[in-house]
Amino acid sequence: MTLFLFLVILAYLMGSFCSAIIVCRVFGLPDPREEGSKNPGATNVLRIAGKKYAALVMVGDVLKGTIPVLIAKVLGATPAIIAFTALAAVIGHMFPVFFKFKGGKGVATAIGALLGFHFIIGVMVAATWLLVANFSRYSSLASIVAISLSPFYSLLIVGRLDIFPPLFFIALLVLYKHKNNINRLIDGVEPKIKFKPDVIHDIMESPPVINENAEVPTQKPVAAESKIEKVTVKEKEKTPKSKAPTKNAKTTKAAPKKASKAEEPTKKAKTTKPKSPKPKEEQ
């Protein structure tokens, strides 16, 4: 009896730590109890904050259901006590003592507790949620169906009647927390899960938005002088440039000049007259 009370109180206190409220307070986000659907759960945090913070909330909600159940297993509790420990964790999430008994709907915590209780049962519940959500596109309907089938999965896998009552009570609590969702499902106004193909389809089908107040840019008249300058530049580019003379041409032209210079001394030599010797003076 002492072990039972210890585990139930421990599980309830651990479940009372609302991951959504703690994450939003730590990162300075809006209170999930006042924004969106006003449900402190991962889905509402996804709406108001984004995927990163919703993933943190999801991990926290799953772990606070798994950890107390694993502690009960380590301490050698019976399957019935372990099942009641799972129930206490879910009740703590739904009615947290630290947050004025205003908590979430307990789906993630219930799946975490079932994973700790019996891994195959937890996987079957998670797979049921994914299948229903994929075909119906309703997260609330998937949660209701998956958690409602969990006590029957436990009978098939474990085969013990003493674990059925606490798991069945978890299913009843989840149904109670989803009463507003059930009414919206009946009325046909429950929001659906949006997958990527739907988002792309909505974008392709939506007409383009035209801003009537936007100013249409007017073309400025081009000056006549600029046109004339462009024409002259094009004409200059078309005219061929004169080629510079090659080195061979220079050498061929310079050769006769050198030859003429060589002939000059011969001409000078021919024109110069021999000087007559001066007569010697008589002594």
Short mmCIF file of C-alpha atoms in Angstrom, two decimals:
data_model
loop_
_atom_site.label_atom_id
_atom_site.label_comp_id
_atom_site.label_asym_id
_atom_site.label_seq_id
_atom_site.Cartn_x
_atom_site.Cartn_y
_atom_site.Cartn_z
CA MET A 1 0.00 0.00 0.00
CA THR A 2 2.86 2.36 0.80
CA LEU A 3 4.46 1.71 -2.58
CA PHE A 4 1.13 2.32 -4.29
CA LEU A 5 0.65 5.71 -2.59
CA PHE A 6 4.23 6.73 -3.21
CA LEU A 7 4.06 5.94 -6.93
CA VAL A 8 0.65 7.54 -7.43
CA ILE A 9 1.67 10.78 -5.68
CA LEU A 10 5.00 10.88 -7.52
CA ALA A 11 3.30 10.35 -10.88
CA TYR A 12 0.69 13.02 -10.17
CA LEU A 13 3.32 15.59 -9.17
CA MET A 14 5.44 14.82 -12.22
CA GLY A 15 2.40 15.09 -14.44
CA SER A 16 1.54 18.46 -12.89
CA PHE A 17 4.61 20.06 -14.44
CA CYS A 18 2.91 21.46 -17.53
CA SER A 19 5.52 21.43 -20.28
CA ALA A 20 3.65 23.91 -22.47
CA ILE A 21 3.43 26.58 -19.78
CA ILE A 22 7.04 26.05 -18.67
CA VAL A 23 8.43 26.25 -22.22
CA CYS A 24 6.41 29.37 -23.01
CA ARG A 25 7.56 31.09 -19.82
CA VAL A 26 11.21 30.19 -20.32
CA PHE A 27 11.30 31.46 -23.90
CA GLY A 28 9.05 34.47 -23.32
CA LEU A 29 6.16 33.17 -25.42
CA PRO A 30 2.44 33.88 -24.92
CA ASP A 31 0.60 31.85 -22.31
CA PRO A 32 -1.00 28.88 -24.13
CA ARG A 33 -3.93 29.06 -21.72
CA GLU A 34 -4.81 32.50 -23.08
CA GLU A 35 -3.83 32.22 -26.76
CA GLY A 36 -5.02 30.01 -29.60
CA SER A 37 -7.27 27.21 -28.44
CA LYS A 38 -6.35 28.04 -24.80
CA ASN A 39 -5.17 24.48 -24.28
CA PRO A 40 -1.69 24.08 -22.74
CA GLY A 41 -0.59 21.35 -25.10
CA ALA A 42 1.84 20.75 -27.94
CA THR A 43 -0.73 21.42 -30.67
CA ASN A 44 -1.60 24.86 -29.34
CA VAL A 45 2.07 25.74 -28.84
CA LEU A 46 2.60 24.75 -32.47
CA ARG A 47 0.00 27.31 -33.49
CA ILE A 48 1.28 30.19 -31.40
CA ALA A 49 5.05 29.57 -31.34
CA GLY A 50 6.19 27.10 -34.00
CA LYS A 51 7.56 23.61 -34.48
CA LYS A 52 10.67 23.93 -32.34
CA TYR A 53 8.81 24.86 -29.17
CA ALA A 54 6.00 22.39 -29.89
CA ALA A 55 8.59 19.60 -30.15
CA LEU A 56 10.00 20.55 -26.75
CA VAL A 57 6.51 20.45 -25.26
CA MET A 58 5.79 17.09 -26.87
CA VAL A 59 8.97 15.53 -25.51
CA GLY A 60 8.25 16.87 -22.03
CA ASP A 61 4.67 15.59 -22.04
CA VAL A 62 5.72 12.12 -23.17
CA LEU A 63 8.56 11.84 -20.66
CA LYS A 64 6.47 12.82 -17.65
CA GLY A 65 4.22 9.87 -18.46
CA THR A 66 7.04 7.44 -19.18
CA ILE A 67 9.38 8.20 -16.26
CA PRO A 68 7.02 7.46 -13.32
CA VAL A 69 5.88 4.23 -14.99
CA LEU A 70 9.48 3.10 -15.44
CA ILE A 71 10.19 3.97 -11.79
CA ALA A 72 7.25 1.77 -10.78
CA LYS A 73 8.69 -1.08 -12.84
CA VAL A 74 12.12 -0.67 -11.28
CA LEU A 75 10.62 -0.76 -7.79
CA GLY A 76 8.90 -4.04 -8.61
CA ALA A 77 5.29 -2.87 -8.67
CA THR A 78 2.55 -5.14 -9.98
CA PRO A 79 0.99 -4.48 -13.41
CA ALA A 80 -2.12 -3.08 -11.74
CA ILE A 81 -0.09 -0.59 -9.68
CA ILE A 82 1.86 0.38 -12.79
CA ALA A 83 -1.42 1.02 -14.62
CA PHE A 84 -2.67 3.22 -11.78
CA THR A 85 0.67 5.06 -11.86
CA ALA A 86 0.04 5.82 -15.53
CA LEU A 87 -3.43 7.07 -14.64
CA ALA A 88 -2.02 9.37 -11.95
CA ALA A 89 0.46 10.90 -14.43
CA VAL A 90 -2.34 11.63 -16.90
CA ILE A 91 -4.53 13.17 -14.16
CA GLY A 92 -1.60 15.36 -13.12
CA HIS A 93 -1.26 16.62 -16.69
CA MET A 94 -4.96 17.36 -17.01
CA PHE A 95 -5.40 18.92 -13.57
CA PRO A 96 -1.98 20.22 -12.47
CA VAL A 97 -1.73 21.36 -8.89
CA PHE A 98 0.99 23.88 -9.80
CA PHE A 99 -1.09 25.69 -12.45
CA LYS A 100 -4.52 26.06 -10.83
CA PHE A 101 -5.68 22.66 -12.09
CA LYS A 102 -5.86 23.91 -15.69
CA GLY A 103 -3.91 21.51 -17.85
CA GLY A 104 -3.91 19.84 -21.23
CA LYS A 105 -5.85 16.97 -22.71
CA GLY A 106 -3.39 14.27 -21.73
CA VAL A 107 -2.91 12.51 -25.07
CA ALA A 108 0.89 12.76 -25.25
CA THR A 109 1.27 11.90 -21.56
CA ALA A 110 -1.02 8.89 -21.97
CA ILE A 111 0.98 7.62 -24.94
CA GLY A 112 4.20 8.09 -22.98
CA ALA A 113 2.77 6.18 -20.02
CA LEU A 114 1.61 3.36 -22.29
CA LEU A 115 5.06 3.17 -23.90
CA GLY A 116 6.55 2.75 -20.44
CA PHE A 117 3.91 0.27 -19.37
CA HIS A 118 4.18 -1.96 -22.44
CA PHE A 119 6.13 -0.83 -25.45
CA ILE A 120 4.01 -2.73 -27.98
CA ILE A 121 0.79 -1.23 -26.60
CA GLY A 122 2.28 2.24 -26.84
CA VAL A 123 3.39 1.64 -30.44
CA MET A 124 -0.07 0.33 -31.37
CA VAL A 125 -1.73 3.42 -29.89
CA ALA A 126 0.70 5.75 -31.68
CA ALA A 127 0.19 3.90 -34.96
CA THR A 128 -3.58 4.17 -34.55
CA TRP A 129 -3.27 7.91 -34.06
CA LEU A 130 -1.17 8.26 -37.21
CA LEU A 131 -3.56 6.19 -39.32
CA VAL A 132 -6.70 8.03 -38.21
CA ALA A 133 -5.01 11.42 -38.56
CA ASN A 134 -3.79 10.54 -42.04
CA PHE A 135 -7.20 9.48 -43.35
CA SER A 136 -9.45 11.89 -41.47
CA ARG A 137 -7.11 14.89 -41.11
CA TYR A 138 -8.55 15.47 -37.61
CA SER A 139 -6.06 15.45 -34.74
CA SER A 140 -8.80 15.36 -32.12
CA LEU A 141 -10.54 12.39 -33.73
CA ALA A 142 -7.24 10.53 -33.96
CA SER A 143 -6.57 11.15 -30.26
CA ILE A 144 -10.04 10.00 -29.22
CA VAL A 145 -9.90 6.79 -31.25
CA ALA A 146 -6.32 5.89 -30.30
CA ILE A 147 -6.70 6.39 -26.54
CA SER A 148 -10.13 4.75 -26.49
CA LEU A 149 -8.66 1.58 -28.01
CA SER A 150 -5.74 1.42 -25.56
CA PRO A 151 -7.52 -0.62 -22.83
CA PHE A 152 -8.62 -3.17 -25.42
CA TYR A 153 -5.09 -3.36 -26.81
CA SER A 154 -3.88 -4.07 -23.26
CA LEU A 155 -6.32 -6.96 -22.94
CA LEU A 156 -5.07 -8.45 -26.20
CA ILE A 157 -1.38 -8.03 -25.42
CA VAL A 158 -1.15 -8.49 -21.63
CA GLY A 159 -4.33 -10.45 -20.99
CA ARG A 160 -4.96 -9.16 -17.46
CA LEU A 161 -8.29 -7.77 -16.28
CA ASP A 162 -6.83 -5.81 -13.36
CA ILE A 163 -5.10 -3.34 -15.70
CA PHE A 164 -8.26 -2.63 -17.69
CA PRO A 165 -10.02 -0.24 -15.19
CA PRO A 166 -7.22 2.38 -14.90
CA LEU A 167 -6.58 2.37 -18.65
CA PHE A 168 -10.30 2.61 -19.34
CA PHE A 169 -10.52 5.55 -16.95
CA ILE A 170 -7.70 7.26 -18.90
CA ALA A 171 -9.80 6.88 -22.04
CA LEU A 172 -12.83 8.41 -20.29
CA LEU A 173 -10.78 11.39 -19.12
CA VAL A 174 -9.45 11.97 -22.64
CA LEU A 175 -13.00 11.88 -23.99
CA TYR A 176 -14.08 14.39 -21.34
CA LYS A 177 -11.25 16.75 -22.24
CA HIS A 178 -12.22 16.52 -25.91
CA LYS A 179 -15.89 17.32 -25.39
CA ASN A 180 -15.61 20.64 -27.24
CA ASN A 181 -13.79 18.93 -30.09
CA ILE A 182 -16.53 16.31 -30.29
CA ASN A 183 -19.16 19.04 -30.61
CA ARG A 184 -17.16 20.71 -33.37
CA LEU A 185 -16.73 17.40 -35.16
CA ILE A 186 -20.49 16.87 -35.06
CA ASP A 187 -21.09 20.40 -36.36
CA GLY A 188 -18.41 19.97 -39.04
CA VAL A 189 -16.35 22.97 -37.94
CA GLU A 190 -13.37 21.17 -36.39
CA PRO A 191 -10.11 22.39 -38.00
CA LYS A 192 -8.18 19.80 -39.97
CA ILE A 193 -4.51 19.00 -40.04
CA LYS A 194 -2.82 20.71 -42.99
CA PHE A 195 -0.29 18.60 -44.81
CA LYS A 196 2.14 19.95 -47.42
CA PRO A 197 0.17 18.87 -50.51
CA ASP A 198 -2.88 20.80 -49.28
CA VAL A 199 -0.82 23.89 -48.64
CA ILE A 200 0.66 23.75 -52.13
CA HIS A 201 -2.80 23.19 -53.61
CA ASP A 202 -4.19 26.20 -51.75
CA ILE A 203 -1.35 28.36 -52.98
CA MET A 204 -1.84 27.25 -56.60
CA GLU A 205 -5.60 27.73 -56.48
CA SER A 206 -5.59 31.11 -54.76
CA PRO A 207 -5.81 34.09 -57.17
CA PRO A 208 -2.95 36.57 -57.24
CA VAL A 209 -3.33 39.57 -54.97
CA ILE A 210 -3.25 42.90 -56.79
CA ASN A 211 -2.46 46.04 -54.86
CA GLU A 212 -4.56 48.84 -56.29
CA ASN A 213 -2.63 51.52 -54.40
CA ALA A 214 0.67 50.49 -55.92
CA GLU A 215 2.18 53.12 -58.23
CA VAL A 216 2.97 52.09 -61.79
CA PRO A 217 6.50 53.15 -62.70
CA THR A 218 6.58 55.58 -65.63
CA GLN A 219 9.35 55.57 -68.21
CA LYS A 220 11.34 58.78 -68.43
CA PRO A 221 11.88 60.25 -71.95
CA VAL A 222 15.35 59.66 -73.23
CA ALA A 223 17.19 62.80 -74.26
CA ALA A 224 18.04 63.23 -77.94
CA GLU A 225 21.68 63.94 -77.15
CA SER A 226 22.14 60.59 -75.48
CA LYS A 227 20.75 58.86 -78.59
CA ILE A 228 23.16 60.76 -80.82
CA GLU A 229 26.07 59.82 -78.59
CA LYS A 230 25.11 56.15 -78.77
CA VAL A 231 24.94 56.30 -82.58
CA THR A 232 28.36 57.92 -82.84
CA VAL A 233 29.86 55.35 -80.51
CA LYS A 234 28.45 52.54 -82.64
CA GLU A 235 29.83 54.13 -85.83
CA LYS A 236 33.25 54.42 -84.27
CA GLU A 237 33.16 50.79 -83.32
CA LYS A 238 32.25 49.80 -86.90
CA THR A 239 35.10 51.77 -88.56
CA PRO A 240 38.21 49.57 -88.97
CA LYS A 241 41.32 50.71 -87.21
CA SER A 242 44.52 51.27 -89.22
CA LYS A 243 47.07 48.60 -88.63
CA ALA A 244 50.49 49.58 -87.38
CA PRO A 245 53.42 48.77 -89.66
CA THR A 246 55.26 45.62 -88.87
CA LYS A 247 58.85 45.42 -87.81
CA ASN A 248 59.91 43.82 -91.10
CA ALA A 249 58.58 46.79 -93.01
CA LYS A 250 60.58 49.16 -90.85
CA THR A 251 63.76 47.20 -91.42
CA THR A 252 63.25 47.08 -95.18
CA LYS A 253 62.73 50.82 -95.36
CA ALA A 254 65.67 51.55 -93.13
CA ALA A 255 68.07 49.40 -95.16
CA PRO A 256 68.49 51.71 -98.15
CA LYS A 257 69.09 54.65 -95.84
CA LYS A 258 72.01 52.84 -94.29
CA ALA A 259 73.34 52.00 -97.70
CA SER A 260 73.22 55.65 -98.79
CA LYS A 261 75.12 56.63 -95.69
CA ALA A 262 77.78 54.08 -96.54
CA GLU A 263 78.17 55.52 -100.03
CA GLU A 264 78.71 59.06 -98.77
CA PRO A 265 82.36 58.62 -97.66
CA THR A 266 83.26 57.14 -101.05
CA LYS A 267 81.81 60.16 -102.80
CA LYS A 268 83.65 62.47 -100.50
CA ALA A 269 86.82 60.56 -101.13
CA LYS A 270 86.42 61.00 -104.87
CA THR A 271 85.76 64.70 -104.68
CA THR A 272 88.67 65.56 -102.41
CA LYS A 273 91.76 66.78 -104.35
CA PRO A 274 95.27 65.79 -103.36
CA LYS A 275 97.18 68.63 -101.75
CA SER A 276 100.43 69.74 -103.46
CA PRO A 277 103.54 69.51 -101.30
CA LYS A 278 104.96 72.83 -100.17
CA PRO A 279 108.44 73.75 -101.56
CA LYS A 280 111.24 73.48 -99.09
CA GLU A 281 112.92 76.69 -98.14
CA GLU A 282 116.50 77.12 -99.06
CA GLN A 283 118.93 77.31 -96.30
#
